[in-house]
Coordinates of C-alpha atoms and ligand atoms in Angstrom, one line a residue:
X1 CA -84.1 -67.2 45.8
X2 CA -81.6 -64.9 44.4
X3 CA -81.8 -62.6 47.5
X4 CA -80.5 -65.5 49.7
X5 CA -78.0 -66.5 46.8
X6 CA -76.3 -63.0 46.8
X7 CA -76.3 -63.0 50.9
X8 CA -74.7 -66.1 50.3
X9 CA -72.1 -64.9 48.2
X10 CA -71.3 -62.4 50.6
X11 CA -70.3 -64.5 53.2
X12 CA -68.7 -66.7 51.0
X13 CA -66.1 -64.0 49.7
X14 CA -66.0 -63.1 53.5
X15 CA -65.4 -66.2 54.8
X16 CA -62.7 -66.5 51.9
X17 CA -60.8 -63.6 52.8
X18 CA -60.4 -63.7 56.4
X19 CA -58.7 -67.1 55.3
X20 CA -56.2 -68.2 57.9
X21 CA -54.1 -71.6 56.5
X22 CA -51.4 -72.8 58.6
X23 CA -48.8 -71.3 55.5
X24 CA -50.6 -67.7 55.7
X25 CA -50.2 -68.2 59.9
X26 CA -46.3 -68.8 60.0
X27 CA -46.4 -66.1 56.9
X28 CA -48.0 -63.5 59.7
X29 CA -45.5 -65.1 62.4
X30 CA -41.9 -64.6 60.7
X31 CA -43.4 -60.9 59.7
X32 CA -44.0 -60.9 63.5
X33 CA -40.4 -61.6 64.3
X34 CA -38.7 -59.7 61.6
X35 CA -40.9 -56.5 63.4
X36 CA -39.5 -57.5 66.3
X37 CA -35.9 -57.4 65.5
X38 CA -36.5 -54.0 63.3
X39 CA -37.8 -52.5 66.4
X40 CA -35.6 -53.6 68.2
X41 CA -32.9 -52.5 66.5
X42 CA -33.7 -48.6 66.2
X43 CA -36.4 -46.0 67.4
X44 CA -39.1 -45.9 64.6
X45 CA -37.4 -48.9 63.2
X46 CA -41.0 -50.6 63.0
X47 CA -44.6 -50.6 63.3
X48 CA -43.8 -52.5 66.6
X49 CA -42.3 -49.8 69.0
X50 CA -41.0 -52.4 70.9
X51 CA -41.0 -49.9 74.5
X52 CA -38.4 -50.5 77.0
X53 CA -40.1 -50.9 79.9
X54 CA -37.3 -50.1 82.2
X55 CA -38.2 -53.2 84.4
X56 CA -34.9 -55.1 84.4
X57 CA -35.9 -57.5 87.4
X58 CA -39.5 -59.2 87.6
X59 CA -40.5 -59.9 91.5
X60 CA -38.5 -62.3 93.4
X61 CA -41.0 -63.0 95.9
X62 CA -39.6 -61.4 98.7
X63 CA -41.7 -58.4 98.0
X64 CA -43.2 -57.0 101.4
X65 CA -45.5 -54.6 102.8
X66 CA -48.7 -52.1 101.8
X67 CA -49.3 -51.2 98.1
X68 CA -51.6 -49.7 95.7
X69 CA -52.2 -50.1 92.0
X70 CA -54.3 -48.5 89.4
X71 CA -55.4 -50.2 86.2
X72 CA -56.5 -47.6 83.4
X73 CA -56.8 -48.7 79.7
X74 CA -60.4 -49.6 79.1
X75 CA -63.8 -49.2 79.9
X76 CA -63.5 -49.8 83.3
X77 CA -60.5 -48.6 85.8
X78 CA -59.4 -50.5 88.8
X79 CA -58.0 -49.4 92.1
X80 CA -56.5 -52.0 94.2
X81 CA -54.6 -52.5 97.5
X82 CA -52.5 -55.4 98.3
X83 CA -50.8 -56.5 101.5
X84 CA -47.4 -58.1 100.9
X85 CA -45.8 -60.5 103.0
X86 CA -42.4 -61.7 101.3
X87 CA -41.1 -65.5 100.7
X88 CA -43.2 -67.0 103.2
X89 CA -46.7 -64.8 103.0
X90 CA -46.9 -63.9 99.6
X91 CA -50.4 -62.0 99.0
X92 CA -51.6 -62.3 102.3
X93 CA -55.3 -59.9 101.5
X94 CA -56.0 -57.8 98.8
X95 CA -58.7 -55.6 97.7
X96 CA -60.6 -53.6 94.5
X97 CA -62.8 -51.8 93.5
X98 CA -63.9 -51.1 89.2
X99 CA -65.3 -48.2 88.5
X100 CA -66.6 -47.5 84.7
X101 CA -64.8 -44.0 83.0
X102 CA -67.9 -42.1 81.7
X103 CA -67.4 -41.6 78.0
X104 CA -67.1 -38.0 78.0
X105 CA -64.2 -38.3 80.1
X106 CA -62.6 -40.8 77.3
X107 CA -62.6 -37.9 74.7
X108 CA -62.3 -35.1 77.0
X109 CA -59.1 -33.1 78.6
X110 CA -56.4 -34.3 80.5
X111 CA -56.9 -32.7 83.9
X112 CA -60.7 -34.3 83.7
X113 CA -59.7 -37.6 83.3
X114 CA -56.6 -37.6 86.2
X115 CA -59.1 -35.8 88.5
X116 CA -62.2 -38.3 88.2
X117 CA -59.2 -41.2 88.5
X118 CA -57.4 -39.5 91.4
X119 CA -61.4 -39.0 93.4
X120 CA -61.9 -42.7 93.1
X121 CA -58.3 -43.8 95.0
X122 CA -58.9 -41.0 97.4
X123 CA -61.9 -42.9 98.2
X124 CA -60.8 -46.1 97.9
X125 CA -57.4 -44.5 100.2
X126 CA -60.2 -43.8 103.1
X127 CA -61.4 -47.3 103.3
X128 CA -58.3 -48.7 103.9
X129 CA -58.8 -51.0 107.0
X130 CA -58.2 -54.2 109.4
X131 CA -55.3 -56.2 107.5
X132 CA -53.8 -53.5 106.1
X133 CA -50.5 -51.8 107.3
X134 CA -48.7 -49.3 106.1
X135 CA -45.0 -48.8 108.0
X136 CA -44.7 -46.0 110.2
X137 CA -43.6 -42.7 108.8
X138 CA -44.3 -44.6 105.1
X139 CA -45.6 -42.4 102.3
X140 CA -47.9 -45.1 100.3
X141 CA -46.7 -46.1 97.4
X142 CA -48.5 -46.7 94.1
X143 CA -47.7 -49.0 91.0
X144 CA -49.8 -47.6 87.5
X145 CA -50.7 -49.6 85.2
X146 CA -51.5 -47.5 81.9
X147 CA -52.1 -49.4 79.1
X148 CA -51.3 -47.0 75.9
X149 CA -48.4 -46.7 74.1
X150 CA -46.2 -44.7 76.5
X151 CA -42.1 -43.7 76.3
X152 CA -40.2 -44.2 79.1
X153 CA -37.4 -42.3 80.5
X154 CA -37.7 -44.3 83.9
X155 CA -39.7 -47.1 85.7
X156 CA -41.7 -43.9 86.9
X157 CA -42.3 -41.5 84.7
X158 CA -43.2 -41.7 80.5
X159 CA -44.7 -39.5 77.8
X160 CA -47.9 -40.4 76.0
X161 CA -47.1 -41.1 72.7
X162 CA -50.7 -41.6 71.6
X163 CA -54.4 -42.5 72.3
X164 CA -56.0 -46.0 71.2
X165 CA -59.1 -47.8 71.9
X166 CA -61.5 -45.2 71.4
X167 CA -59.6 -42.5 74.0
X168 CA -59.1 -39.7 72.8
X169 CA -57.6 -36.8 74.8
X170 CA -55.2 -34.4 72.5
X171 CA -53.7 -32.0 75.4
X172 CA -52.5 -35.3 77.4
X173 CA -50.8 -36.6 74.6
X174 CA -47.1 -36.0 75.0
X175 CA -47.2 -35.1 78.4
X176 CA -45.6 -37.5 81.5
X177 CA -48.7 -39.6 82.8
X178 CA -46.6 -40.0 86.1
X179 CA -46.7 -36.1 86.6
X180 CA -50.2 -35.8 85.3
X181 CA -51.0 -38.4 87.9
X182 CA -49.3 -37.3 91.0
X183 CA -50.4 -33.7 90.3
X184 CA -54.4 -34.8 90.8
X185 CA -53.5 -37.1 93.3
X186 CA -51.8 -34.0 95.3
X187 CA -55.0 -32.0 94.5
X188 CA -57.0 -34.4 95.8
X189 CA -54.9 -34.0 99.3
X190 CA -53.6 -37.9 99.1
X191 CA -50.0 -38.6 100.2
X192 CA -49.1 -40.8 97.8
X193 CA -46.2 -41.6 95.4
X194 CA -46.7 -43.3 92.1
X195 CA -43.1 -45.5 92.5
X196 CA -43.6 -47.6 89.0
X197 CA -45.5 -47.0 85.9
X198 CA -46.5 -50.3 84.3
X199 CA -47.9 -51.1 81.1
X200 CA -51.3 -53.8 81.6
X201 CA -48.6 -56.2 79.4
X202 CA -46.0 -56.0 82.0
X203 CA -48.0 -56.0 85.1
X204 CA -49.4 -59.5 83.8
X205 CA -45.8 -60.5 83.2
X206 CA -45.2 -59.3 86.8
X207 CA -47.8 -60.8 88.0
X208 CA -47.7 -64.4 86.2
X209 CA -43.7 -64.3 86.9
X210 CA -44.4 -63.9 91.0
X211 CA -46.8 -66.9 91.0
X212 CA -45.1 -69.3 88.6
X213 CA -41.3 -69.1 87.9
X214 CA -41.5 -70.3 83.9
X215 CA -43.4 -67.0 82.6
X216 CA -41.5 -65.3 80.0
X217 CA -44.3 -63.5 78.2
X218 CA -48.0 -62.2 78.7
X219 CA -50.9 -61.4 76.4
X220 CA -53.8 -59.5 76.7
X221 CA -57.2 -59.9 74.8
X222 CA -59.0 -57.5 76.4
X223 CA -60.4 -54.4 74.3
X224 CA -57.5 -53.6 72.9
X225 CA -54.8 -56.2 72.4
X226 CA -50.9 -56.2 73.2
X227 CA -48.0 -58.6 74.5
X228 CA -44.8 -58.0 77.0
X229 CA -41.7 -60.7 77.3
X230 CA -38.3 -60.9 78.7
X231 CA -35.5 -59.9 76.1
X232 CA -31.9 -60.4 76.6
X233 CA -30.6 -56.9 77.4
X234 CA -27.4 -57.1 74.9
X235 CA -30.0 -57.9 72.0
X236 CA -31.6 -54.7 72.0
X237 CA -29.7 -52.4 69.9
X238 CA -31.4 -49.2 70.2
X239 CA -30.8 -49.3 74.0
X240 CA -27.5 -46.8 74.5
X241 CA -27.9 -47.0 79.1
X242 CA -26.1 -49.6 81.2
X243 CA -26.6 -53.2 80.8
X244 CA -28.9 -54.5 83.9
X245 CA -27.2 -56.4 86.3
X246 CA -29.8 -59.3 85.3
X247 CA -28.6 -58.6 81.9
X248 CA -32.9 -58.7 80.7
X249 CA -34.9 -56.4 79.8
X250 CA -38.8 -56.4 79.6
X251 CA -40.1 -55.2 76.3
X252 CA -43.6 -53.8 76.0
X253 CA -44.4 -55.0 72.3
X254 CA -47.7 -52.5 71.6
X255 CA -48.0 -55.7 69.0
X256 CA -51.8 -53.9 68.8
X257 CA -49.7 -51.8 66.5
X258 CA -48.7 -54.2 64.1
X259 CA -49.3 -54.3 60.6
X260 CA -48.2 -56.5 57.3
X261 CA -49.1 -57.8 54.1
X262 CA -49.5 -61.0 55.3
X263 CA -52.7 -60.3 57.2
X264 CA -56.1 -61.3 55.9
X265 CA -58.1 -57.5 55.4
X266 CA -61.4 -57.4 54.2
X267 CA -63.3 -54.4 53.0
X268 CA -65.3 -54.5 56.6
X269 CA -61.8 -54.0 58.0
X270 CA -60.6 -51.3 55.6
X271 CA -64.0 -49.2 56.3
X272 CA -63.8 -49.7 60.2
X273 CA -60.2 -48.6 60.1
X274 CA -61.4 -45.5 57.9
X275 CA -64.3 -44.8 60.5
X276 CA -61.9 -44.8 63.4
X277 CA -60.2 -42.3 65.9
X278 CA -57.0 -44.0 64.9
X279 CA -56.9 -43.8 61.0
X280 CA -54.2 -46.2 60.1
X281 CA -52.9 -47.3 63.5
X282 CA -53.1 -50.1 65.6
X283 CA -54.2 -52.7 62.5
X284 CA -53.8 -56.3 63.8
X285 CA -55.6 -55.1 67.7
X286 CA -58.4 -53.7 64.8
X287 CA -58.8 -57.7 63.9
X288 CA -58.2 -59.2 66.7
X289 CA -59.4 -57.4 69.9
X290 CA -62.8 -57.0 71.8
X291 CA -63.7 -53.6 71.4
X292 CA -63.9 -54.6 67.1
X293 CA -64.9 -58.1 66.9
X294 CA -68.8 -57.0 66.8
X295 CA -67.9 -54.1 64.5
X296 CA -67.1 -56.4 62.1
X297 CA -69.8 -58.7 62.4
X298 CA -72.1 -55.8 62.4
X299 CA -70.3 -54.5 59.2
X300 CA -70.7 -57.9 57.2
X301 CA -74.4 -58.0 58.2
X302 CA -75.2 -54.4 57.2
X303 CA -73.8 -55.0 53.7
X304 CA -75.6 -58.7 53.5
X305 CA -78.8 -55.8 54.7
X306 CA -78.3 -53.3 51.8
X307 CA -76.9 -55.8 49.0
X308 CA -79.1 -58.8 49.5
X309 CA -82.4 -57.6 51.4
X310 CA -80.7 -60.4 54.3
X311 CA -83.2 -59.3 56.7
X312 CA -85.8 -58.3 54.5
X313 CA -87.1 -54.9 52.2
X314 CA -86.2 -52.6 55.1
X315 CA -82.5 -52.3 56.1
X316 CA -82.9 -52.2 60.1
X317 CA -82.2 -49.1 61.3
X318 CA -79.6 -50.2 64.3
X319 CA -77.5 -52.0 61.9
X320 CA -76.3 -48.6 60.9
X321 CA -74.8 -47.7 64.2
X322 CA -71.7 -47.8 64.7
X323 CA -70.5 -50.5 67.8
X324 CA -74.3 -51.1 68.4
X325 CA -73.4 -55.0 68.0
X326 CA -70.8 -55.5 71.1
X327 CA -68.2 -58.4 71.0
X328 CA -70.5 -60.0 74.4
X329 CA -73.3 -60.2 72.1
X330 CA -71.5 -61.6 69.3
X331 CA -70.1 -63.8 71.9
X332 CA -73.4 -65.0 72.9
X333 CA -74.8 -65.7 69.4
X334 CA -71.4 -67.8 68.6
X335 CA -71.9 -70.2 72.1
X336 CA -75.7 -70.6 71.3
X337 CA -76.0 -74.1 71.6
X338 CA -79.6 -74.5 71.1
X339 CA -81.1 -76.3 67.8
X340 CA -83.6 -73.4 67.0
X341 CA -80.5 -70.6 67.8
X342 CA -82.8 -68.9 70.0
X343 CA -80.4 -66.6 71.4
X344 CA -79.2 -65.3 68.1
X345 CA -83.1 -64.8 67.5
X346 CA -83.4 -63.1 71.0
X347 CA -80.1 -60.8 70.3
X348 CA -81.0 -60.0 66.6
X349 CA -84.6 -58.8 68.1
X350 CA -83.1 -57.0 71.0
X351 CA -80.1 -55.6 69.5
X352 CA -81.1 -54.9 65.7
X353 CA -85.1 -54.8 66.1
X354 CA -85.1 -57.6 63.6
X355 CA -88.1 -59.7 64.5
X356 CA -89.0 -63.5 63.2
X357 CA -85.7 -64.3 61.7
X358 CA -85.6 -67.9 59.6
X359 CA -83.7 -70.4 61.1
X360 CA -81.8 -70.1 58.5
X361 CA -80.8 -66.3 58.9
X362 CA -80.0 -67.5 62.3
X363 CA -77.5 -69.5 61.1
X364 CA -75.9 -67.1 58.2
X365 CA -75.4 -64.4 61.3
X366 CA -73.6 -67.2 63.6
X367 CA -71.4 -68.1 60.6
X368 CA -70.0 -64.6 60.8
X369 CA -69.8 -64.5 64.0
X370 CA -67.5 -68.2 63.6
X371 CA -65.5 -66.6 60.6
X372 CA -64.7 -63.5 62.8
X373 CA -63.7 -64.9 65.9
X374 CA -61.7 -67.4 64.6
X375 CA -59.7 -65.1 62.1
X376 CA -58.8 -63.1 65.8
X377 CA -57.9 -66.2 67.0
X378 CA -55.9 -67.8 65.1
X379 CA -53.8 -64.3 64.3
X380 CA -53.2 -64.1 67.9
X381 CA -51.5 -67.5 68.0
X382 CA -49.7 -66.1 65.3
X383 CA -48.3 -63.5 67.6
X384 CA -47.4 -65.9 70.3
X385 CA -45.6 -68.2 67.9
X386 CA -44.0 -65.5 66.5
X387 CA -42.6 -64.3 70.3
X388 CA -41.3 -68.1 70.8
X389 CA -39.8 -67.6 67.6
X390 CA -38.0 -65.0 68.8
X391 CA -37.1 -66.5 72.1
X392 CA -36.2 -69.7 70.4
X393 CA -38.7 -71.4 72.7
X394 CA -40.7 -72.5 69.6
X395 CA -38.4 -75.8 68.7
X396 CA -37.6 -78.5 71.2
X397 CA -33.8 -78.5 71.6
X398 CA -32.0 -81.7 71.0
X399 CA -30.4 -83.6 74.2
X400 CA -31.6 -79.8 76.2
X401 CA -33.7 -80.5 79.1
X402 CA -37.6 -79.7 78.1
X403 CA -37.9 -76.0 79.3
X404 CA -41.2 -75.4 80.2
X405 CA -43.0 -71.9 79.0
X406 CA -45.2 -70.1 80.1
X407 CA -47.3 -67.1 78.5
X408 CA -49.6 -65.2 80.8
X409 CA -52.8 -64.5 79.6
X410 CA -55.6 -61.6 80.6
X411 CA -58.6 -59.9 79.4
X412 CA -62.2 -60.0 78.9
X413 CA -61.9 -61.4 75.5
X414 CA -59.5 -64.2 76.5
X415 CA -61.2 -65.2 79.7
X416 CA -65.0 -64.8 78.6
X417 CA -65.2 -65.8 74.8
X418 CA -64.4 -69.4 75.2
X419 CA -64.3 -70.7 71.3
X420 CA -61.9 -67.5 71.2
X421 CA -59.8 -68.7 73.2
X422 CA -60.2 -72.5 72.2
X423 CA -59.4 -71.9 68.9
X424 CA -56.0 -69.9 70.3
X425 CA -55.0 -72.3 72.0
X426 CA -55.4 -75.1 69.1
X427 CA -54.2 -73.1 66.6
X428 CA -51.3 -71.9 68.5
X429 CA -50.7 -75.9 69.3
X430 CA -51.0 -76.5 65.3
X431 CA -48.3 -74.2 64.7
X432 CA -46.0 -75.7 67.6
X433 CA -46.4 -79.3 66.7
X434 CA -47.2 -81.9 69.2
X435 CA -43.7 -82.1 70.6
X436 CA -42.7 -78.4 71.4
X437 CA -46.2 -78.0 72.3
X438 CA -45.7 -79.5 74.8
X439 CA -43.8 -77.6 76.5
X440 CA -45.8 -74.2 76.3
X441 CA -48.3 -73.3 78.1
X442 CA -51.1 -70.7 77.6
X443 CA -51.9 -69.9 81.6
X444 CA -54.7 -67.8 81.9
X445 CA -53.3 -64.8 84.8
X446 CA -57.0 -63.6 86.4
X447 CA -56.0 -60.6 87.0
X448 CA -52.7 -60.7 87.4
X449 CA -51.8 -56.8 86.0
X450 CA -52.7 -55.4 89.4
X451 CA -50.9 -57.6 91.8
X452 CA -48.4 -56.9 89.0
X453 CA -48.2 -53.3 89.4
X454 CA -48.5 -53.5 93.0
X455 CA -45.1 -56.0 93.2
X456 CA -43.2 -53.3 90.4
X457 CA -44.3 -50.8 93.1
X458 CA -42.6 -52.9 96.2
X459 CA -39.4 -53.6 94.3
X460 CA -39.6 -50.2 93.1
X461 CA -40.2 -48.6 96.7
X462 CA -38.1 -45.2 97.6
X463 CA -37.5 -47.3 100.8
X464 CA -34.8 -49.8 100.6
Ligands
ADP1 P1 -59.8 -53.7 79.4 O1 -59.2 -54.4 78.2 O2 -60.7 -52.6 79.0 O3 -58.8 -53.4 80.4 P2 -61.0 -56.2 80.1 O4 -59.7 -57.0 80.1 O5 -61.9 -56.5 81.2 O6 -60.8 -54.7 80.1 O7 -61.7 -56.6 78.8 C1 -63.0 -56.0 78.5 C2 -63.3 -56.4 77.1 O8 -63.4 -57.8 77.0 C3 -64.6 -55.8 76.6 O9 -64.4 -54.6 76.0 C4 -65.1 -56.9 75.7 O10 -64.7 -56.5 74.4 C5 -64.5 -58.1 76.1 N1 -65.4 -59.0 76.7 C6 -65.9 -58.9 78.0 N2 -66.8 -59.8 78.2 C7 -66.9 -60.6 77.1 C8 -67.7 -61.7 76.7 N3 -68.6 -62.3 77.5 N4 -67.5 -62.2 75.5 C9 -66.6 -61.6 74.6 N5 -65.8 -60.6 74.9 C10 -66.0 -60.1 76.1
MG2 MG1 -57.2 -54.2 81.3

């Protein structure tokens, strides 16, 4: 029919312009370098802020004794206490808790936010039992891992330069997190000093570097999307201090950020953007990351709705709201194995109210759901080759002995949406060839931004 026929077309164009050729992904990975050395090179040189994180040393192993981290830059944050116990012990117990950050809290004011954050560890503080020891006459000591783009002026303190990811707090923005921080923590009566504050990024390089010695970068897909790596001090420009002893540097990318011709925007992405908290920011993490993937299947679907009658007369209701389609769901449709798609039928009925869906329409919606997720995909191998670009890690050196690399991965997206990361890990393996290829490696770091935090913490302790 001509209804079907114009859906079709839809998807077509769709499908068309999210196009990702191998040419258009080493286009979208030389724009990723050149950002790189632009920021780099100057302070608002680029789209890529390139942060100095400050850490000049990753842990060495020998890191020993009781700390504490705190993950915040999602949906959920994470308290968590490790017990370190140096070259021979390593992790010898650890423990968590998640807690979810009520939404109000995500758009509300500062002292809110640090408050409900600093009542959790206080709790979490007065559980602390058998297995854990904390030196006598110690303060504890507390690695932060904030994931939003945040300046620097130590490894413990930093000013906010802005929200992403759907927070939205404007009298927190410019202020030091560290101070924010410590200031709730004091009203809530802990004794506790915040000794590093880590970006998610560089706690998973942290963490990846403690348990395997070839890490030189990490990645997260998580809601939001960024990468951290080890740069060679003297090639940083804009940095004006001392040169580390180590003579490295790690950079915090906030790649989330970057933006370029070469990337493949639809309308669906233009209107999102548009629709955002973050008009105009944080493009490529827009196309790539969890907390949009479903946006922009929902978007696709609700013009196939109004433009073709894809669902029938009536335009469902649901498909008008905004994030009502999470990347999980989306997720779920795209590994639905069975022949009748019967869990795209059961998530179009639950999520959309759209009942008795044709086989067919069934299979329309999981196309999106493919073109989507592998567009994400394949951009974020773009990134990666882009960083071994940059390292010169992304050729295999004549008559050099094969240096293996590592990249750390984390996040919900990576770790749960499996032809996500499939098609990363292919794509990225496309770009190397079959000989360099073989000599990175994609190493997924469960949770390895904690520990992370908690190790910047040790080698950052205010006791020698
Ligand atoms: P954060 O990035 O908020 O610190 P996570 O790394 O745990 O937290 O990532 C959570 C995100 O991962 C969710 O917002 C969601 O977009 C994505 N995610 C979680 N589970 C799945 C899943 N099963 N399939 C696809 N994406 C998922
Ligand atoms: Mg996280």
């Amino acid at each position: 029919s001509g209804r079907w026929a114009r859906a079709m077309a839809i998807l077509r164009e769709f499908e068309d312009k999210c196009g990702t050729s191998l040419g258009k992904l080493r286009q979208v990975a030389d724009a990723m370098t050149v950002e790189m050395h632009a920021g780099l090179a100057s302070e608002g040189g680029s789209k890529l802020k390139m942060l100095i994180s400050f850490v000049d040393n990753l842990p060495s192993g020998d890191e020993h004794g009781l700390f504490y981290a705190l993950d915040l830059g999602g949906t959920n944050f994470r308290v968590l206490r490790v017990q370190l116990g140096g070259r021979e012990q390593r992790v010898i117990k650890q423990e968590f808790v998640e807690v979810s950050i009520p939404q109000p809290l995500m758009v509300g004011c500062s002292d809110d936010l640090f408050d409900f954050i600093a009542a959790e560890l206080a709790k979490f503080v007065a559980t602390e039992g058998d297995g854990f020891h904390l030196a006598p006459g110690r303060q504890r000591e507390l690695g932060f891992t904030f994931s939003f783009p945040v300046k620097q002026a130590s490894i413990a303190s930093g000013t906010l330069l802005n929200w992403t990811k759907g927070f939205s707090i404007e009298d927190a923005v410019g202020q030091d997190v560290v101070a924010e921080l410590t200031k709730a923590i004091e009203r809530k009566g802990v004794d506790m000093r915040v000794a590093a504050l880590v970006n998610d990024t560089i706690g998973t390089l942290a963490g990846g570097r403690y348990f395997n010695n070839d890490v030189v970068a990490a990645v997260i897909l998580g809601t939001g999307t960024n990468a951290a790596y080890v740069e060679r001090a003297h090639a940083i420009p804009k940095w004006h201090g001392l040169l580390p002893k180590s003579g490295e540097m790690v950079i915090n990318m906030e790649w989330g950020n970057f933006r370029s011709s070469h990337l493949p925007l639809t309308e669906y992405d233009h209107s999102l953007d548009l629709e955002s908290l973050n008009v105009g920011d944080q493009i490529f993490e827009k196309i790539i990351s969890g907390m949009y993937l479903g946006d922009i299947v929902r978007r696709v679907l609700l013009k196939m709705a109004e433009d073709a009658a894809f669902f029938g007369d009536i335009v469902p209701a649901k498909l008008r709201i905004p994030f009502v389609l999470r990347t999980p769901e989306m997720s779920a449709m795209h590994h639905d194995t069975s022949s009748d798609l019967r869990v795209v039928g059961a998530k179009l009925k639950d999520i959309l109210g759209v009942t008795n869906t044709s086989l067919n329409t069934r299979r329309a919606v999981f196309e999106v759901c493919n073109i989507v997720a592998r567009r994400g995909a394949r951009l974020s191998a773009a990134g990666i080759y882009g960083i071994l670009k940059k390292l010169g890690r992304d050729i295999v050196k004549e008559g050099e002995k094969q240096q293996k690399t590592v990249i750390a991965m984390d996040g919900g997206l990576f770790e749960h949406y499996k032809k996500f990361s499939q098609c990363l890990e292919d794509s990225l393996k496309e770009l190397l060839g079959d000989e360099a290829a073989e000599s990175v490696i994609v190493e997924h770091a469960n949770d390895g931004s904690g520990i992370g935090a908690a190790l910047l913490a040790a080698s950052h302790s205010q006791y020698p």
